[in-house]
């Protein structure tokens, strides 16, 4: 629970675990275990730094616990983060999808006016992503890709490419998240949107 407040205290249960944004905050004393995110104070409402910090912290936990079986690919949540930031900062509708679901609906939207942002690091799903890019290009869609540095296959297929360092597959979500956040930021600036105080959003949200 990266965003929590004093109202947790009466409902705290033994055995609680927390992913927290900073050391020393009072609510965290109620938990049996706390995993702190290695970032400073978050100023902007969109919380891009908090997302990246929590990603790193949870990755450390996941590596400690071991690899989870029964799934494929790890960048889908990053696609969701990129789509969310476009909505929050630039007020632009966007959706994140796994590469394997391209033909289960999203492909119907592809036309020359639709930009498709593809996460294409050189990982186990690389050939699948290449196939999706070719499907988009065959329908005259615009492709912007986040790809591993020096990837000529992506460079020859995508209209725009943002390179990230070639690294372990386990680290690609951290590297791929930042270009998506920057994309949302720059589109928001071009649209004269307030990137630090997006409309209708607040830094702290109270839910019942």
PDB file of C-alpha atoms in Angstrom:
ATOM      1  CA  UNK A   1       0.000   0.000   0.000  1.00  0.00           C
ATOM      2  CA  UNK A   2       2.158   2.898  -1.201  1.00  0.00           C
ATOM      3  CA  UNK A   3      -0.481   5.541  -0.425  1.00  0.00           C
ATOM      4  CA  UNK A   4      -1.921   5.111   3.038  1.00  0.00           C
ATOM      5  CA  UNK A   5      -3.086   7.331   5.860  1.00  0.00           C
ATOM      6  CA  UNK A   6      -3.868   7.470   9.549  1.00  0.00           C
ATOM      7  CA  UNK A   7      -7.261   5.795   9.083  1.00  0.00           C
ATOM      8  CA  UNK A   8      -5.480   2.437   8.661  1.00  0.00           C
ATOM      9  CA  UNK A   9      -4.684   2.250  12.366  1.00  0.00           C
ATOM     10  CA  UNK A  10      -8.041   1.049  13.757  1.00  0.00           C
ATOM     11  CA  UNK A  11      -8.286  -1.635  11.063  1.00  0.00           C
ATOM     12  CA  UNK A  12      -4.702  -2.889  11.109  1.00  0.00           C
ATOM     13  CA  UNK A  13      -4.456  -6.666  11.352  1.00  0.00           C
ATOM     14  CA  UNK A  14      -1.527  -8.784  12.515  1.00  0.00           C
ATOM     15  CA  UNK A  15       0.753  -9.894   9.729  1.00  0.00           C
ATOM     16  CA  UNK A  16       0.377  -6.783   7.583  1.00  0.00           C
ATOM     17  CA  UNK A  17       2.952  -6.036   4.879  1.00  0.00           C
ATOM     18  CA  UNK A  18       3.472  -2.658   3.215  1.00  0.00           C
ATOM     19  CA  UNK A  19       5.296  -1.190   0.232  1.00  0.00           C
ATOM     20  CA  UNK A  20       5.937   2.332   1.500  1.00  0.00           C
ATOM     21  CA  UNK A  21       7.097   5.577  -0.039  1.00  0.00           C
ATOM     22  CA  UNK A  22       9.327   6.776   2.764  1.00  0.00           C
ATOM     23  CA  UNK A  23      10.932   5.603   5.994  1.00  0.00           C
ATOM     24  CA  UNK A  24       9.700   6.759   9.359  1.00  0.00           C
ATOM     25  CA  UNK A  25       6.050   7.480   8.562  1.00  0.00           C
ATOM     26  CA  UNK A  26       3.749   6.680  11.493  1.00  0.00           C
ATOM     27  CA  UNK A  27       1.280   4.283   9.788  1.00  0.00           C
ATOM     28  CA  UNK A  28       4.122   1.969   8.853  1.00  0.00           C
ATOM     29  CA  UNK A  29       4.857   1.215  12.493  1.00  0.00           C
ATOM     30  CA  UNK A  30       1.693  -0.916  12.505  1.00  0.00           C
ATOM     31  CA  UNK A  31       3.055  -3.360   9.961  1.00  0.00           C
ATOM     32  CA  UNK A  32       5.160  -6.439  10.603  1.00  0.00           C
ATOM     33  CA  UNK A  33       7.149  -5.834   7.432  1.00  0.00           C
ATOM     34  CA  UNK A  34       7.827  -2.755   5.294  1.00  0.00           C
ATOM     35  CA  UNK A  35       9.549  -2.545   1.913  1.00  0.00           C
ATOM     36  CA  UNK A  36      10.558   1.068   1.302  1.00  0.00           C
ATOM     37  CA  UNK A  37      10.853   2.571  -2.165  1.00  0.00           C
ATOM     38  CA  UNK A  38      14.252   4.215  -2.818  1.00  0.00           C
ATOM     39  CA  UNK A  39      12.964   7.610  -3.992  1.00  0.00           C
ATOM     40  CA  UNK A  40      12.569  11.085  -2.538  1.00  0.00           C
ATOM     41  CA  UNK A  41       9.339  13.046  -2.013  1.00  0.00           C
ATOM     42  CA  UNK A  42       6.814  12.864  -4.869  1.00  0.00           C
ATOM     43  CA  UNK A  43       5.613  16.344  -5.884  1.00  0.00           C
ATOM     44  CA  UNK A  44       3.625  15.783  -9.081  1.00  0.00           C
ATOM     45  CA  UNK A  45       0.097  14.382  -8.910  1.00  0.00           C
ATOM     46  CA  UNK A  46       0.835  11.881 -11.701  1.00  0.00           C
ATOM     47  CA  UNK A  47       3.341  10.125  -9.379  1.00  0.00           C
ATOM     48  CA  UNK A  48       5.750   8.958 -12.072  1.00  0.00           C
ATOM     49  CA  UNK A  49       8.642   8.712  -9.626  1.00  0.00           C
ATOM     50  CA  UNK A  50       6.552   6.721  -7.169  1.00  0.00           C
ATOM     51  CA  UNK A  51       5.626   4.228  -9.895  1.00  0.00           C
ATOM     52  CA  UNK A  52       9.257   3.660 -10.877  1.00  0.00           C
ATOM     53  CA  UNK A  53      10.375   3.430  -7.249  1.00  0.00           C
ATOM     54  CA  UNK A  54       7.648   0.933  -6.401  1.00  0.00           C
ATOM     55  CA  UNK A  55       8.531  -1.054  -9.513  1.00  0.00           C
ATOM     56  CA  UNK A  56      12.139  -1.359  -8.339  1.00  0.00           C
ATOM     57  CA  UNK A  57      11.106  -2.293  -4.792  1.00  0.00           C
ATOM     58  CA  UNK A  58       8.648  -4.942  -5.924  1.00  0.00           C
ATOM     59  CA  UNK A  59      11.166  -6.316  -8.380  1.00  0.00           C
ATOM     60  CA  UNK A  60      13.612  -6.835  -5.563  1.00  0.00           C
ATOM     61  CA  UNK A  61      10.887  -8.688  -3.666  1.00  0.00           C
ATOM     62  CA  UNK A  62       9.930 -10.773  -6.707  1.00  0.00           C
ATOM     63  CA  UNK A  63      13.527 -11.780  -7.382  1.00  0.00           C
ATOM     64  CA  UNK A  64      13.876 -12.764  -3.744  1.00  0.00           C
ATOM     65  CA  UNK A  65      10.766 -14.951  -3.870  1.00  0.00           C
ATOM     66  CA  UNK A  66      11.712 -16.500  -7.181  1.00  0.00           C
ATOM     67  CA  UNK A  67      10.269 -16.574 -10.652  1.00  0.00           C
ATOM     68  CA  UNK A  68       6.523 -16.938 -10.945  1.00  0.00           C
ATOM     69  CA  UNK A  69       5.433 -19.717 -13.278  1.00  0.00           C
ATOM     70  CA  UNK A  70       2.381 -19.967 -15.497  1.00  0.00           C
ATOM     71  CA  UNK A  71       2.557 -16.686 -17.442  1.00  0.00           C
ATOM     72  CA  UNK A  72       4.558 -15.069 -20.211  1.00  0.00           C
ATOM     73  CA  UNK A  73       5.980 -11.592 -20.557  1.00  0.00           C
ATOM     74  CA  UNK A  74       6.356  -8.886 -17.936  1.00  0.00           C
ATOM     75  CA  UNK A  75       5.828  -5.566 -19.738  1.00  0.00           C
ATOM     76  CA  UNK A  76       2.031  -5.505 -19.962  1.00  0.00           C
ATOM     77  CA  UNK A  77       1.679  -3.537 -16.680  1.00  0.00           C
ATOM     78  CA  UNK A  78       4.146  -0.999 -18.094  1.00  0.00           C
ATOM     79  CA  UNK A  79       1.904  -0.558 -21.135  1.00  0.00           C
ATOM     80  CA  UNK A  80      -0.960   0.113 -18.724  1.00  0.00           C
ATOM     81  CA  UNK A  81       1.168   2.693 -16.913  1.00  0.00           C
ATOM     82  CA  UNK A  82       1.970   4.449 -20.189  1.00  0.00           C
ATOM     83  CA  UNK A  83      -1.702   4.564 -21.166  1.00  0.00           C
ATOM     84  CA  UNK A  84      -2.657   5.859 -17.732  1.00  0.00           C
ATOM     85  CA  UNK A  85      -0.114   8.670 -17.905  1.00  0.00           C
ATOM     86  CA  UNK A  86      -1.435   9.756 -21.311  1.00  0.00           C
ATOM     87  CA  UNK A  87      -4.905   9.974 -19.783  1.00  0.00           C
ATOM     88  CA  UNK A  88      -3.786  11.761 -16.632  1.00  0.00           C
ATOM     89  CA  UNK A  89      -1.330  14.250 -18.109  1.00  0.00           C
ATOM     90  CA  UNK A  90      -2.353  14.829 -21.729  1.00  0.00           C
ATOM     91  CA  UNK A  91      -6.083  14.024 -21.445  1.00  0.00           C
ATOM     92  CA  UNK A  92      -5.651  11.615 -24.360  1.00  0.00           C
ATOM     93  CA  UNK A  93      -7.442   8.284 -24.450  1.00  0.00           C
ATOM     94  CA  UNK A  94      -5.071   5.315 -24.587  1.00  0.00           C
ATOM     95  CA  UNK A  95      -5.229   1.612 -23.789  1.00  0.00           C
ATOM     96  CA  UNK A  96      -2.557  -0.920 -22.883  1.00  0.00           C
ATOM     97  CA  UNK A  97      -2.781  -4.455 -24.265  1.00  0.00           C
ATOM     98  CA  UNK A  98      -0.616  -7.585 -24.143  1.00  0.00           C
ATOM     99  CA  UNK A  99       1.024  -8.400 -27.473  1.00  0.00           C
ATOM    100  CA  UNK A 100      -0.900 -11.662 -27.660  1.00  0.00           C
ATOM    101  CA  UNK A 101      -4.251  -9.841 -27.650  1.00  0.00           C
ATOM    102  CA  UNK A 102      -3.661  -7.645 -30.705  1.00  0.00           C
ATOM    103  CA  UNK A 103      -6.014  -9.726 -32.860  1.00  0.00           C
ATOM    104  CA  UNK A 104      -8.674  -9.967 -30.154  1.00  0.00           C
ATOM    105  CA  UNK A 105     -10.052  -6.462 -30.667  1.00  0.00           C
ATOM    106  CA  UNK A 106      -7.381  -3.728 -30.754  1.00  0.00           C
ATOM    107  CA  UNK A 107      -6.440  -4.460 -34.375  1.00  0.00           C
ATOM    108  CA  UNK A 108      -9.906  -3.274 -35.448  1.00  0.00           C
ATOM    109  CA  UNK A 109      -8.924   0.279 -34.494  1.00  0.00           C
ATOM    110  CA  UNK A 110      -5.761   0.421 -36.604  1.00  0.00           C
ATOM    111  CA  UNK A 111      -5.788   2.967 -39.428  1.00  0.00           C
ATOM    112  CA  UNK A 112      -3.427   5.703 -40.730  1.00  0.00           C
ATOM    113  CA  UNK A 113      -4.588   8.075 -37.966  1.00  0.00           C
ATOM    114  CA  UNK A 114      -3.901   5.717 -35.071  1.00  0.00           C
ATOM    115  CA  UNK A 115      -0.488   5.830 -33.352  1.00  0.00           C
ATOM    116  CA  UNK A 116       0.502   2.495 -31.806  1.00  0.00           C
ATOM    117  CA  UNK A 117       3.216   2.538 -29.144  1.00  0.00           C
ATOM    118  CA  UNK A 118       4.982  -0.817 -28.905  1.00  0.00           C
ATOM    119  CA  UNK A 119       7.246  -2.095 -26.138  1.00  0.00           C
ATOM    120  CA  UNK A 120       9.782  -4.197 -28.030  1.00  0.00           C
ATOM    121  CA  UNK A 121      12.805  -5.033 -25.891  1.00  0.00           C
ATOM    122  CA  UNK A 122      14.753  -8.096 -26.973  1.00  0.00           C
ATOM    123  CA  UNK A 123      13.017 -10.575 -24.676  1.00  0.00           C
ATOM    124  CA  UNK A 124      11.199 -13.898 -25.013  1.00  0.00           C
ATOM    125  CA  UNK A 125       8.204 -12.264 -26.757  1.00  0.00           C
ATOM    126  CA  UNK A 126      10.324 -10.347 -29.244  1.00  0.00           C
ATOM    127  CA  UNK A 127       9.234 -12.285 -32.352  1.00  0.00           C
ATOM    128  CA  UNK A 128       5.580 -11.962 -31.326  1.00  0.00           C
ATOM    129  CA  UNK A 129       5.966  -8.202 -31.011  1.00  0.00           C
ATOM    130  CA  UNK A 130       7.662  -8.046 -34.419  1.00  0.00           C
ATOM    131  CA  UNK A 131       4.636  -9.832 -35.849  1.00  0.00           C
ATOM    132  CA  UNK A 132       2.283  -7.318 -34.234  1.00  0.00           C
ATOM    133  CA  UNK A 133       4.262  -4.415 -35.684  1.00  0.00           C
ATOM    134  CA  UNK A 134       3.981  -5.940 -39.138  1.00  0.00           C
ATOM    135  CA  UNK A 135       0.224  -6.342 -38.676  1.00  0.00           C
ATOM    136  CA  UNK A 136      -0.089  -2.659 -37.769  1.00  0.00           C
ATOM    137  CA  UNK A 137       2.061  -1.543 -40.700  1.00  0.00           C
ATOM    138  CA  UNK A 138       0.041  -3.708 -43.096  1.00  0.00           C
ATOM    139  CA  UNK A 139      -2.976  -1.613 -42.071  1.00  0.00           C
ATOM    140  CA  UNK A 140      -1.047   1.650 -42.481  1.00  0.00           C
ATOM    141  CA  UNK A 141      -0.928   2.367 -38.757  1.00  0.00           C
ATOM    142  CA  UNK A 142       1.771   4.571 -37.224  1.00  0.00           C
ATOM    143  CA  UNK A 143       4.237   2.651 -35.033  1.00  0.00           C
ATOM    144  CA  UNK A 144       6.368   4.166 -32.280  1.00  0.00           C
ATOM    145  CA  UNK A 145       8.556   1.583 -30.558  1.00  0.00           C
ATOM    146  CA  UNK A 146      10.610   1.360 -27.390  1.00  0.00           C
ATOM    147  CA  UNK A 147      13.357  -1.081 -28.353  1.00  0.00           C
ATOM    148  CA  UNK A 148      16.763  -2.341 -27.297  1.00  0.00           C
ATOM    149  CA  UNK A 149      19.684  -0.214 -28.409  1.00  0.00           C
ATOM    150  CA  UNK A 150      20.950  -1.097 -31.887  1.00  0.00           C
ATOM    151  CA  UNK A 151      17.916  -3.161 -32.903  1.00  0.00           C
ATOM    152  CA  UNK A 152      17.882  -2.836 -36.699  1.00  0.00           C
ATOM    153  CA  UNK A 153      14.827  -5.089 -37.093  1.00  0.00           C
ATOM    154  CA  UNK A 154      12.689  -2.662 -35.120  1.00  0.00           C
ATOM    155  CA  UNK A 155      14.298   0.390 -36.724  1.00  0.00           C
ATOM    156  CA  UNK A 156      13.324  -0.779 -40.213  1.00  0.00           C
ATOM    157  CA  UNK A 157       9.725  -1.498 -39.197  1.00  0.00           C
ATOM    158  CA  UNK A 158       8.776   1.342 -36.840  1.00  0.00           C
ATOM    159  CA  UNK A 159       8.166   4.966 -37.768  1.00  0.00           C
ATOM    160  CA  UNK A 160       9.774   6.190 -34.553  1.00  0.00           C
ATOM    161  CA  UNK A 161      12.100   4.371 -32.153  1.00  0.00           C
ATOM    162  CA  UNK A 162      13.223   5.207 -28.632  1.00  0.00           C
ATOM    163  CA  UNK A 163      16.233   3.110 -27.649  1.00  0.00           C
ATOM    164  CA  UNK A 164      16.806   1.647 -24.206  1.00  0.00           C
ATOM    165  CA  UNK A 165      19.909  -0.161 -23.000  1.00  0.00           C
ATOM    166  CA  UNK A 166      20.090  -3.879 -23.775  1.00  0.00           C
ATOM    167  CA  UNK A 167      19.845  -5.618 -20.420  1.00  0.00           C
ATOM    168  CA  UNK A 168      18.339  -8.535 -18.549  1.00  0.00           C
ATOM    169  CA  UNK A 169      14.686  -9.179 -19.343  1.00  0.00           C
ATOM    170  CA  UNK A 170      13.931  -8.714 -15.644  1.00  0.00           C
ATOM    171  CA  UNK A 171      14.994  -5.071 -15.851  1.00  0.00           C
ATOM    172  CA  UNK A 172      13.172  -4.113 -19.061  1.00  0.00           C
ATOM    173  CA  UNK A 173       9.985  -2.847 -17.333  1.00  0.00           C
ATOM    174  CA  UNK A 174      12.004  -0.231 -15.458  1.00  0.00           C
ATOM    175  CA  UNK A 175      13.721   0.950 -18.633  1.00  0.00           C
ATOM    176  CA  UNK A 176      10.565   0.876 -20.762  1.00  0.00           C
ATOM    177  CA  UNK A 177       8.397   2.769 -18.263  1.00  0.00           C
ATOM    178  CA  UNK A 178      10.412   5.976 -18.426  1.00  0.00           C
ATOM    179  CA  UNK A 179      10.084   6.630 -22.206  1.00  0.00           C
ATOM    180  CA  UNK A 180       6.313   6.161 -21.880  1.00  0.00           C
ATOM    181  CA  UNK A 181       6.165   8.641 -19.017  1.00  0.00           C
ATOM    182  CA  UNK A 182       8.249  11.105 -21.031  1.00  0.00           C
ATOM    183  CA  UNK A 183       5.964  10.638 -24.034  1.00  0.00           C
ATOM    184  CA  UNK A 184       2.942  11.563 -21.930  1.00  0.00           C
ATOM    185  CA  UNK A 185       4.826  14.535 -20.490  1.00  0.00           C
ATOM    186  CA  UNK A 186       5.830  15.973 -23.861  1.00  0.00           C
ATOM    187  CA  UNK A 187       2.372  15.482 -25.376  1.00  0.00           C
ATOM    188  CA  UNK A 188       0.876  17.218 -22.346  1.00  0.00           C
ATOM    189  CA  UNK A 189       3.273  20.148 -22.737  1.00  0.00           C
ATOM    190  CA  UNK A 190       2.407  20.442 -26.439  1.00  0.00           C
ATOM    191  CA  UNK A 191      -1.270  20.533 -25.477  1.00  0.00           C
ATOM    192  CA  UNK A 192      -0.587  23.168 -22.811  1.00  0.00           C
ATOM    193  CA  UNK A 193      -1.674  20.882 -19.968  1.00  0.00           C
ATOM    194  CA  UNK A 194      -0.498  21.283 -16.374  1.00  0.00           C
ATOM    195  CA  UNK A 195       1.667  18.195 -15.876  1.00  0.00           C
ATOM    196  CA  UNK A 196       2.058  18.691 -12.116  1.00  0.00           C
ATOM    197  CA  UNK A 197      -1.592  19.412 -11.326  1.00  0.00           C
ATOM    198  CA  UNK A 198      -3.790  17.530 -13.826  1.00  0.00           C
ATOM    199  CA  UNK A 199      -7.451  18.490 -13.760  1.00  0.00           C
ATOM    200  CA  UNK A 200      -9.832  16.514 -11.543  1.00  0.00           C
ATOM    201  CA  UNK A 201      -6.951  14.655  -9.849  1.00  0.00           C
ATOM    202  CA  UNK A 202      -5.547  15.022  -6.352  1.00  0.00           C
ATOM    203  CA  UNK A 203      -2.279  13.904  -4.784  1.00  0.00           C
ATOM    204  CA  UNK A 204      -4.112  12.036  -2.039  1.00  0.00           C
ATOM    205  CA  UNK A 205      -7.316  10.116  -2.722  1.00  0.00           C
ATOM    206  CA  UNK A 206      -9.734   9.029   0.000  1.00  0.00           C
ATOM    207  CA  UNK A 207     -11.735   5.893  -0.730  1.00  0.00           C
ATOM    208  CA  UNK A 208     -14.337   4.218   1.451  1.00  0.00           C
TER     209      UNK A 208
END
